[in-house]
XYZ file of C-alpha atoms in Angstrom:
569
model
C 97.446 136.691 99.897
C 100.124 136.611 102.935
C 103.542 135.464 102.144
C 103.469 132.425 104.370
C 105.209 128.854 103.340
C 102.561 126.264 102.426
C 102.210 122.496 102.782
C 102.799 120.013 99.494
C 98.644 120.569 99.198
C 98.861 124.379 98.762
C 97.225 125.251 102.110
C 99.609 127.784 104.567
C 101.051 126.580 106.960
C 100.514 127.997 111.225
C 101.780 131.070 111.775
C 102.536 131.460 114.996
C 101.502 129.471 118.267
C 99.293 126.551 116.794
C 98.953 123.341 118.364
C 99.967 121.060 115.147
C 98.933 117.229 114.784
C 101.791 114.785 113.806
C 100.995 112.736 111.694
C 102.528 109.545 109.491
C 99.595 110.291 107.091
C 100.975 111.847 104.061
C 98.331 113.459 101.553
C 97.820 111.416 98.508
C 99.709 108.537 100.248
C 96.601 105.890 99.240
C 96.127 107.425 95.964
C 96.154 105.583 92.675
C 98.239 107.538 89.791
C 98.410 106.535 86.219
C 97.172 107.493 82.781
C 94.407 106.321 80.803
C 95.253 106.795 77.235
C 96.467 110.762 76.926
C 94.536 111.571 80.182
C 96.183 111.164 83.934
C 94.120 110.363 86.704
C 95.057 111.051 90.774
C 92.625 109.174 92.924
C 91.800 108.058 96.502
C 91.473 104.735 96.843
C 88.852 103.392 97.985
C 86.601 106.474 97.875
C 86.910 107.443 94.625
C 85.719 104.022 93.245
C 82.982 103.188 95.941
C 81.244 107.186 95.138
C 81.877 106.127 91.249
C 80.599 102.924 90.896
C 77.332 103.779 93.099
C 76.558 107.158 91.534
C 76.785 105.342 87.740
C 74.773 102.580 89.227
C 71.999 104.709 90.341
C 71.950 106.775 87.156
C 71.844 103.852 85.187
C 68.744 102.542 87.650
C 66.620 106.104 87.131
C 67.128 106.279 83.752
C 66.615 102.385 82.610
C 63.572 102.481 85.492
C 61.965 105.970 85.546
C 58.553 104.380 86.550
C 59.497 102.171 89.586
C 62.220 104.994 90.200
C 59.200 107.424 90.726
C 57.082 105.339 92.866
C 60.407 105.193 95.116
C 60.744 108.716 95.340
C 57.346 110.179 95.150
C 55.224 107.144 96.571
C 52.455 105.604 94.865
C 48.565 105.222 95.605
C 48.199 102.364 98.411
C 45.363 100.712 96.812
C 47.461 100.205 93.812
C 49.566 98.091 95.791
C 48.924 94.400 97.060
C 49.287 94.444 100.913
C 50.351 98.150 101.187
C 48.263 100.040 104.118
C 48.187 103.461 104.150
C 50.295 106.013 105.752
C 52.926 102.941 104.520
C 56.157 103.909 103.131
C 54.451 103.274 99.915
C 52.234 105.145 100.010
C 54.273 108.498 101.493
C 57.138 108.110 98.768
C 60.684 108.189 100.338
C 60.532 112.227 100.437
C 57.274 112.519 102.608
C 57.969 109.236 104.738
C 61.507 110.590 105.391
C 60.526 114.373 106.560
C 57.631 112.791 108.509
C 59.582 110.598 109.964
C 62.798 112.319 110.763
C 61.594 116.030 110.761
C 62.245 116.183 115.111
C 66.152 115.139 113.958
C 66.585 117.803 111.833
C 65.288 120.496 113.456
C 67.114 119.749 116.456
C 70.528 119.297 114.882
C 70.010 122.793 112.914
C 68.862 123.691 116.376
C 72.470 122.340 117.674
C 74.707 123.967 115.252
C 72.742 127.643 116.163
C 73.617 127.163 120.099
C 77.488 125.851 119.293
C 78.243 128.994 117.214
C 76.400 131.526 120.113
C 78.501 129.965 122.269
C 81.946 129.478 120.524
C 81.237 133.448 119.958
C 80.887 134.604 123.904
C 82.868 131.720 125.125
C 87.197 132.273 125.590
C 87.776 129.885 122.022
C 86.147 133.040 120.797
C 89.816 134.360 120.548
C 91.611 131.471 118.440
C 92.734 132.539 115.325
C 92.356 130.200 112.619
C 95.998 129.813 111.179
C 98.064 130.170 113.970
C 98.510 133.257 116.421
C 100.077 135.686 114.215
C 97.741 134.636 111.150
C 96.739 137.810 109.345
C 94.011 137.578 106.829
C 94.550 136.809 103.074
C 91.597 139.226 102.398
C 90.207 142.967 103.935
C 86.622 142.866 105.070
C 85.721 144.531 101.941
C 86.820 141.343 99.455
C 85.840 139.081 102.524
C 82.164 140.118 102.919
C 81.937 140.015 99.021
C 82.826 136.119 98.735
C 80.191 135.434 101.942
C 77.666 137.878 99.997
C 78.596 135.402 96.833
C 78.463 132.489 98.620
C 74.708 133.257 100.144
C 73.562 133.863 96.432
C 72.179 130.674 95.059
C 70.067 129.417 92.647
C 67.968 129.150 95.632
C 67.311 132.716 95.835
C 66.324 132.768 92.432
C 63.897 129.635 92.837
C 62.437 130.721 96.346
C 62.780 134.214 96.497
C 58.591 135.070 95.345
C 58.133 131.146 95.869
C 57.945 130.893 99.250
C 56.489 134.026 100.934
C 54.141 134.183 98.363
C 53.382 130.709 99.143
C 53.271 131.186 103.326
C 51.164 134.398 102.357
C 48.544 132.765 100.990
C 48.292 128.863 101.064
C 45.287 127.897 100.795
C 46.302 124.508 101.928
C 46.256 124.332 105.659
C 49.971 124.036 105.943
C 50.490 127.941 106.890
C 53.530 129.004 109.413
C 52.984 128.143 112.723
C 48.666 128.220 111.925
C 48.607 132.230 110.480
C 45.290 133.801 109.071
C 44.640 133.177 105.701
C 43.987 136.591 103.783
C 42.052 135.109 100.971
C 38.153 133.031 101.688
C 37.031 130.151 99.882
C 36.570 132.499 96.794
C 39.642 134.526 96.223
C 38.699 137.331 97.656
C 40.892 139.189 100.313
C 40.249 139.610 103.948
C 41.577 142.889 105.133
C 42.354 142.374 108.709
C 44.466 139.161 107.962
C 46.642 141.003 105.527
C 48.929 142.376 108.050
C 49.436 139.597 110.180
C 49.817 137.191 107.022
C 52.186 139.267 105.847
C 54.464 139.211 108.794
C 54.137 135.148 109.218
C 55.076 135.003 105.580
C 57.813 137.268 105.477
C 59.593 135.576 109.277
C 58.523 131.757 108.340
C 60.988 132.477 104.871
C 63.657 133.988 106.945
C 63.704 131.571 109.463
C 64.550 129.029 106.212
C 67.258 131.406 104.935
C 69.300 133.427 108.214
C 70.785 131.723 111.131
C 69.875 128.296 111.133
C 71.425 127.727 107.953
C 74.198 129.756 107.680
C 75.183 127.876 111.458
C 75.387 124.919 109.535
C 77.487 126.280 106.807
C 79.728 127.795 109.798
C 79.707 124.830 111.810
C 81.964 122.917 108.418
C 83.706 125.804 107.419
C 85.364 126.003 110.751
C 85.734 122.649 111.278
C 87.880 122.349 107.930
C 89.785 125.669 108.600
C 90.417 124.646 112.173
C 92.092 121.349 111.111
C 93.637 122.818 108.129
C 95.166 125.922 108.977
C 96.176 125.433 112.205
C 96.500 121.671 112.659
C 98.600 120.569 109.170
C 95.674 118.380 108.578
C 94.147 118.220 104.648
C 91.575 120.098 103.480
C 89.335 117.361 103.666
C 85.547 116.388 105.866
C 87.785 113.681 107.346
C 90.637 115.127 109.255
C 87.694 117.321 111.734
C 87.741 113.617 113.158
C 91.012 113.638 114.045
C 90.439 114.568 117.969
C 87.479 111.449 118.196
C 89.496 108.867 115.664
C 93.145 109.635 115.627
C 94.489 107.749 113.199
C 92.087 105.403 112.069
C 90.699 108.530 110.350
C 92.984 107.298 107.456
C 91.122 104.415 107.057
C 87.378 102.635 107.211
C 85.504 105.500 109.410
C 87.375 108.223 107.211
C 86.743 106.932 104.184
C 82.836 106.899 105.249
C 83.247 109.974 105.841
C 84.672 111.140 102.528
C 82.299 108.854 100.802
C 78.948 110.556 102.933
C 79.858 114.243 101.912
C 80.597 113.128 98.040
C 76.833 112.101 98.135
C 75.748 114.823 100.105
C 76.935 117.496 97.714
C 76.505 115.462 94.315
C 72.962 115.416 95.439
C 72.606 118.451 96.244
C 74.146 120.163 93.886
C 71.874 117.924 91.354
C 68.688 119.147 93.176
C 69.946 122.747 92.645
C 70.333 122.014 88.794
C 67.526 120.432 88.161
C 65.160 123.334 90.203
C 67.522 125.501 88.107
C 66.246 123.345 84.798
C 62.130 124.059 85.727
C 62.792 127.406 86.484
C 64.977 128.286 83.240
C 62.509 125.962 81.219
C 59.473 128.017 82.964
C 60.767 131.850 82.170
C 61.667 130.776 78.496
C 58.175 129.535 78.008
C 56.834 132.840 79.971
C 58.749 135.113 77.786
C 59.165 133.406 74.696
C 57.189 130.558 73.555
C 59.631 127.923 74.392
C 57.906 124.909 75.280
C 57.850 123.824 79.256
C 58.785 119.933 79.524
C 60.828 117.136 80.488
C 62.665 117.672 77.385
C 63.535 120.921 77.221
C 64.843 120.528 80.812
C 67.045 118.109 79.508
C 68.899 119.900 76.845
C 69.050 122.899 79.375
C 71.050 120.762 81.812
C 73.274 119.475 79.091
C 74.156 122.828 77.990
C 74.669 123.979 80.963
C 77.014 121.150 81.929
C 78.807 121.530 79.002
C 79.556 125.449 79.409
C 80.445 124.900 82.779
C 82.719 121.964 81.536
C 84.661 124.727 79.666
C 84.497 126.545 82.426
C 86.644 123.769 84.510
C 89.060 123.585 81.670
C 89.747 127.116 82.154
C 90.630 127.164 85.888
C 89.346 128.480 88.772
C 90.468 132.545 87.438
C 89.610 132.321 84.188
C 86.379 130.179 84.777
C 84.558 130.247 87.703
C 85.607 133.279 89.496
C 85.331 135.520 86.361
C 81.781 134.140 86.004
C 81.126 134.625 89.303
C 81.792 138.628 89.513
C 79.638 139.025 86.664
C 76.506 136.594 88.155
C 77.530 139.251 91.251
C 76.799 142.692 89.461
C 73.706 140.868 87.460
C 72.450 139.991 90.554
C 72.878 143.003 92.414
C 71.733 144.905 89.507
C 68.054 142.982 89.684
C 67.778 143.430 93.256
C 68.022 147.406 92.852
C 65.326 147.403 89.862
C 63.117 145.003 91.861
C 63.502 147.426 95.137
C 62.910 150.874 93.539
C 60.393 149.420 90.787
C 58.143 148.005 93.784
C 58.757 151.010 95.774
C 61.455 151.455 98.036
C 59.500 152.893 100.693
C 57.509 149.520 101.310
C 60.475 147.163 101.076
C 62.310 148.869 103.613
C 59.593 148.934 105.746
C 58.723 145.213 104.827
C 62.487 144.682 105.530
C 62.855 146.547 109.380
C 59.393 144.747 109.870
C 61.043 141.700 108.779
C 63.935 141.040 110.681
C 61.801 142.151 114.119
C 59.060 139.143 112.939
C 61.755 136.533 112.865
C 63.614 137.363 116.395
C 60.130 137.174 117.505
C 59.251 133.897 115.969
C 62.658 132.096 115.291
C 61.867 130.081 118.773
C 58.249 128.757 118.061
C 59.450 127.961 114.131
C 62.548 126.285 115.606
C 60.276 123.804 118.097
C 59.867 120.516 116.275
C 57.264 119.467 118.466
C 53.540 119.611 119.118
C 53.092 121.306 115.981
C 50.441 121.383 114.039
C 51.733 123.280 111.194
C 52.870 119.655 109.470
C 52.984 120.939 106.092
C 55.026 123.548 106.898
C 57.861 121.824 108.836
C 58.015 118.381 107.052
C 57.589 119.635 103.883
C 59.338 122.880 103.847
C 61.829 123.347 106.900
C 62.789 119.287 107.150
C 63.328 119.722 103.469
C 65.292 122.851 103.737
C 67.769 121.713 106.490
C 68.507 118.366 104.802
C 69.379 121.009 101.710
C 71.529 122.680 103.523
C 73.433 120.484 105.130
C 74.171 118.551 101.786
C 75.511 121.741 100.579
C 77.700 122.132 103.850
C 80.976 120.216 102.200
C 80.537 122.530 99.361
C 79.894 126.005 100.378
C 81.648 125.000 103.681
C 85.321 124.062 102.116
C 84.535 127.869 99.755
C 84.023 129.412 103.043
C 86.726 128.041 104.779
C 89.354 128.453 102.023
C 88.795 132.693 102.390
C 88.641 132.894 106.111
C 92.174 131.898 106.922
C 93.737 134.690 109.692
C 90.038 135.652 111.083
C 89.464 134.468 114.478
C 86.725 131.995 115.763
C 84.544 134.952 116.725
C 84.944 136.888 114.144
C 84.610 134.373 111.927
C 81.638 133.335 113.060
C 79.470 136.200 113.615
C 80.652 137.268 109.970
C 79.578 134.112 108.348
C 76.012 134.271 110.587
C 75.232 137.772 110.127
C 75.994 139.462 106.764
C 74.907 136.198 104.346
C 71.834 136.219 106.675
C 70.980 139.836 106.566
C 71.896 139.499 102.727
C 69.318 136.981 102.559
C 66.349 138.296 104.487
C 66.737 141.819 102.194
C 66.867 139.992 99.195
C 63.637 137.978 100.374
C 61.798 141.075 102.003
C 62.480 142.663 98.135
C 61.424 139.781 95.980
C 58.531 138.760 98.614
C 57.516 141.891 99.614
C 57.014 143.000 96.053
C 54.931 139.576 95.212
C 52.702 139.758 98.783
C 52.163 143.866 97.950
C 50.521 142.279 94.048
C 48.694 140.073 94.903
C 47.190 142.317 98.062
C 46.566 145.026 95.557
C 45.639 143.134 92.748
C 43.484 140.164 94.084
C 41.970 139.187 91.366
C 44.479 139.976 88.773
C 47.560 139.090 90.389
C 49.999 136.465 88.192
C 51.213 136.070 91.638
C 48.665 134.801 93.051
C 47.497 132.814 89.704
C 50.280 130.948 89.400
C 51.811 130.465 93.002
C 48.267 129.963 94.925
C 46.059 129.014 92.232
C 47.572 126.969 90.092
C 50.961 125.847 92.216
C 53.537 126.211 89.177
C 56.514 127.234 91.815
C 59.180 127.230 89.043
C 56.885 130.497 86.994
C 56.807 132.832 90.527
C 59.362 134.486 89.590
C 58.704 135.674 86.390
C 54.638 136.337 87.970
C 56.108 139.407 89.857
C 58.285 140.495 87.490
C 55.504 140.806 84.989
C 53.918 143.281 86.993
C 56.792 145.631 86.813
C 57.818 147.963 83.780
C 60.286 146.402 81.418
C 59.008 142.530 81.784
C 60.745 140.809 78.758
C 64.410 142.119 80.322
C 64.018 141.784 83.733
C 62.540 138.183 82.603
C 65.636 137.544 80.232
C 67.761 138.655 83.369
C 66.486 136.340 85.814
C 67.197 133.267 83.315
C 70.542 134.473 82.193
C 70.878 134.678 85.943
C 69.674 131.099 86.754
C 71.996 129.469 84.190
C 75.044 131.318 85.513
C 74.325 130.268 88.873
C 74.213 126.459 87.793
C 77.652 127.179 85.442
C 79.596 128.255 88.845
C 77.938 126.018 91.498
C 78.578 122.891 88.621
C 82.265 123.963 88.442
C 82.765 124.618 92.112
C 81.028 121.952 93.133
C 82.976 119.313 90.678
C 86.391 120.494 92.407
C 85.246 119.950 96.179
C 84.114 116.574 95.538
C 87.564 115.808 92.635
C 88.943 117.313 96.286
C 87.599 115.093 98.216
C 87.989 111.510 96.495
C 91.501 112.794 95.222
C 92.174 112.084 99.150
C 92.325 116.249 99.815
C 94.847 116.881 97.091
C 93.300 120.583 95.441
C 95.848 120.096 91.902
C 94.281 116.904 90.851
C 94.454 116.100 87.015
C 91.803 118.343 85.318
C 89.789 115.081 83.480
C 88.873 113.947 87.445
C 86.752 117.468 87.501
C 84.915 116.958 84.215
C 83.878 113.127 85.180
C 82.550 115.159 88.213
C 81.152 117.512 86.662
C 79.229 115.303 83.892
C 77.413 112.938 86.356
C 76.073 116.122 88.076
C 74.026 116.725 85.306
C 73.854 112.956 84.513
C 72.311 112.526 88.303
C 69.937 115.781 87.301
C 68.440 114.164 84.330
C 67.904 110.663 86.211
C 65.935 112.539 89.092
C 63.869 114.463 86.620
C 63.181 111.260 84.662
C 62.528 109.348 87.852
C 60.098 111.755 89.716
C 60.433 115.224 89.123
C 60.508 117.723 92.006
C 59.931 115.144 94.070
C 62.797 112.970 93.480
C 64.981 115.670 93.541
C 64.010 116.733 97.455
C 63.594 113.044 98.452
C 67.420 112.502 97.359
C 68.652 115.770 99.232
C 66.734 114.300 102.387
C 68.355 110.749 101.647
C 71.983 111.941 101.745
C 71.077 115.174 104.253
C 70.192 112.831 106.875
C 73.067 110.424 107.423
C 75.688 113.755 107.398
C 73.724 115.635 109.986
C 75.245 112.836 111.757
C 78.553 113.601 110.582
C 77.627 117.200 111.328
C 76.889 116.359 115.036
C 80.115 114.879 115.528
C 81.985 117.794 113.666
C 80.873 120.327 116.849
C 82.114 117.839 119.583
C 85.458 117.660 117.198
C 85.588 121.104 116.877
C 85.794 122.078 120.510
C 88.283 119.484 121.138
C 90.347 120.640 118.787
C 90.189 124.434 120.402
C 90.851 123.134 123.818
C 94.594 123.246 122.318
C 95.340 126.117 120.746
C 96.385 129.406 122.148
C 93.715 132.292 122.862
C 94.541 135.765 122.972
């Protein structure tokens, strides 16, 4: 780290020519300090007890009202319900009514956040450096490209990785990328001279969900919160990017939305993570060894996951999450390199080169939200997968932002774009490719295929390929040793940006603030299980993806206002 002075908050302060905000906000200046028995508590007031008392309030509702909690989320047959047409919201659930509804929004704001990063990268801003003009970086590329790589790997990967090209490959469900051949007829059997082509539709339609478009987003709040942080004095926090449009009523009502929107956005979406997580865990214990695969056992595996990565935030950010982290890093890594030689090298790379080339070539058409008829594909799928993202955007946003201090804007940007997307693609061309090259050689056989297109059980794909490779039961044991880790340090991370953000941007808050956080994550988890499932699960991430895409909107309009005054080189 550089040997700069920092602010009361632990953030650096400008180096350099920076065009500094005066303020008469002081950090923590609305807080609430006090102890409750042996425990002290630092909190913003009002966000801290608005988030609270609505987050206990709605676990309380899914867990005291599972049934009418599930017709909510997952919609309920129209004839069972007095005066309810179909096509009604009742009928859709909130997850299908709110993708078919606002599907056009969010691919056009993802659409957005793409085009403001291409430009901030050719256009003079391009030269800012975040932290002042003579801002160095804390970290070398090396330990810089590692925390992106980190930051790209998600229990995502793990979930989607066979999931969806396997999926796109061979849906036999009408809802194929952008209308592709199907390789398999009504029987099973394969069809030769669609294999090609459905491999390539697969292979771009899940990059297009995992490169740019996503990683924009992620860039898109990273910089904002950098911007504002490092070079303006502001605190880390969602609401001080509003500075340039609110001044100082960002202190109050609109900034306390603010706050409020991106607590629910990443609570929600870090819930969604853990209870995918849950399924999958659940799903390669029963593969492998017997365990039984329900509601139950899902349960207990997000309580014991909480509670490790409670004792992770007990032990601090060094001896908790970033020590778990390294290790989830060479585990991962180490998969990746059995799946790529084990499924043969050769292939991959080709599927890999072929890959990339696939999505340039299609990124536009998948992009275009309308006059599709490939419904099933961008409602459920790509709608779904943006309002994801962008409810992750606080989280993986304020990680980014915290190890990018002394890079400039261009830089910065076409690092955070291109390596976690190029990351991303390999790690699906490896995964994929190896599931799409199974079930094409093994039609009839393939576990792929048997449980991804036959049956539909997404959360066993994973452990489907690796069955078909040479040491199943360890690769098998890896990938759910893997999946739990991942939930450990995205439960622990995620607890201290939103004890961050309702401690009104103060990053030393009392420790007990992180573990109330970091219970009702898996407390929210187990409600959305109880109360729907899968379903509830996406139709929450869309809920609380949807209102900050807003907020997200605004963000670019604040960022290149707050440009206009700083120095370029």
């Amino acid at each position: 780290m550089s040997d700069t002075t920092t602010d009361d908050q632990g953030i650096p302060a400008p180096e350099g020519t920076a065009a500094v905000i005066e303020t008469d906000h002081e950090i923590g200046e609305n807080n609430i300090e006090g102890k409750f028995g042996p425990y002290g508590f630092d909190i913003h007031n009002p966000v801290f007890w608005i988030s609270a008392v609505i987050i206990v309030a709605f676990v309380a509702f899914a867990l005291l009202a599972p049934d009418t909690a599930s017709a909510i989320f997952n919609g309920v047959n129209a004839a069972e319900v007095e005066g309810c047409e179909a096509g009604a919201f009742c009928d859709l659930g909130l997850r299908a009514w709110m993708t078919s509804t606002f599907d056009w929004f969010f691919l056009w704001g993802a659409n957005i956040f793409v085009i403001v990063c291409l430009v901030l990268i050719v256009s003079p801003w391009g030269s800012v450096r975040l932290g002042g003009s003579e801002a160095t970086p804390d970290y070398s590329y090396a330990g810089w490209f590692a925390m992106l790589f980190a930051a790209g790997m998600g229990i995502g990967l793990m979930f989607f990785g066979v999931l969806e090209p396997a999926y796109y490959f061979g849906t036999p469900w009408g809802d194929a990328p952008l209308g592709a051949a199907r390789p398999f007829d009504a029987d099973g059997n394969l069809i030769m001279e669609n294999v090609d082509e459905a491999r390539r539709m697969a292979l771009a339609a899940t990059s297009f969900h995992w490169a740019l478009h996503p990683w924009a987003i992620y860039a898109i709040v990273a910089l904002a919160l950098a911007l504002f942080s490092y070079n303006k004095g502001l605190p880390l926090s969602i609401r001080s990017a509003f500075y340039p449009i609110l001044g100082e009523r960002v202190w109050g009502f609109w900034g306390h939305l603010i706050d409020i929107t991106a607590v629910f956005a990443t609570l929600f979406g870090l819930a969604t993570s853990l209870g995918l997580g849950a399924q999958q865990a659940n799903a390669g214990l029963n593969f492998v060894y017997g365990v039984p695969a329900n509601t139950t056992v899902q349960i207990i595996l997000i309580c014991a996951i909480t509670a490790i990565a409670l004792v992770s935030v007990l032990r601090g950010l060094e001896g908790g999450v970033k020590l778990l982290s390294e290790v989830n890093m060479v585990i991962a890594v180490l998969l990746l390199a059995f799946v790529f030689f084990a499924a043969g090298a050769v292939a991959i790379l080709s599927d890999f080169v072929a890959t990339l080339g696939a999505y340039l070539q299609e990124v536009i058409p998948l992009s275009n939200p309308h006059g599709r008829e490939d419904l099933g594909y961008m409602q459920g799928w790509t709608a779904f997968y943006w309002a994801w993202w962008i409810s992750w955007s606080p989280f993986v946003g304020m990680f980014i932002a915290r190890v990018s201090r002394g890079r400039s804007v261009r830089e910065f940007i076409i690092c955070v774009l291109i390596i976690p997307s190029l990351v991303c693609v390999f790690w699906m061309a490896v995964f994929g490719g190896a599931a799409i090259n199974d079930m094409v050689a093994n039609p009839e056989t393939s576990l792929v295929k048997a449980q991804v297109i036959d049956a539909y059980k997404p959360e066993l794909s994973l452990f489907a390929m690796l069955q078909g490779l040479p040491w199943t039961s360890v690769t098998s044991t890896i990938g759910i040793v893997l999946v739990i880790v991942f939930f450990v340090t995205s439960s622990d991370s995620g607890s201290l940006v939103i004890d961050t953000i309702t401690a009104g941007g103060k990053v030393d808050a009392p420790v007990p603030q992180r573990v109330f956080w970091c219970t009702f994550e898996g407390l929210v988890a187990i409600a959305l299980l109880l109360g729907g499932g899968l379903g509830a699960l996406q139709a929450m991430v869309i809920s609380t993806g949807l209102p900050f895409t807003i907020v997200l909107l605004l963000m670019c309009f604040a960022i290149f206002k707050g440009l206009m005054a700083e120095k370029r080189a």
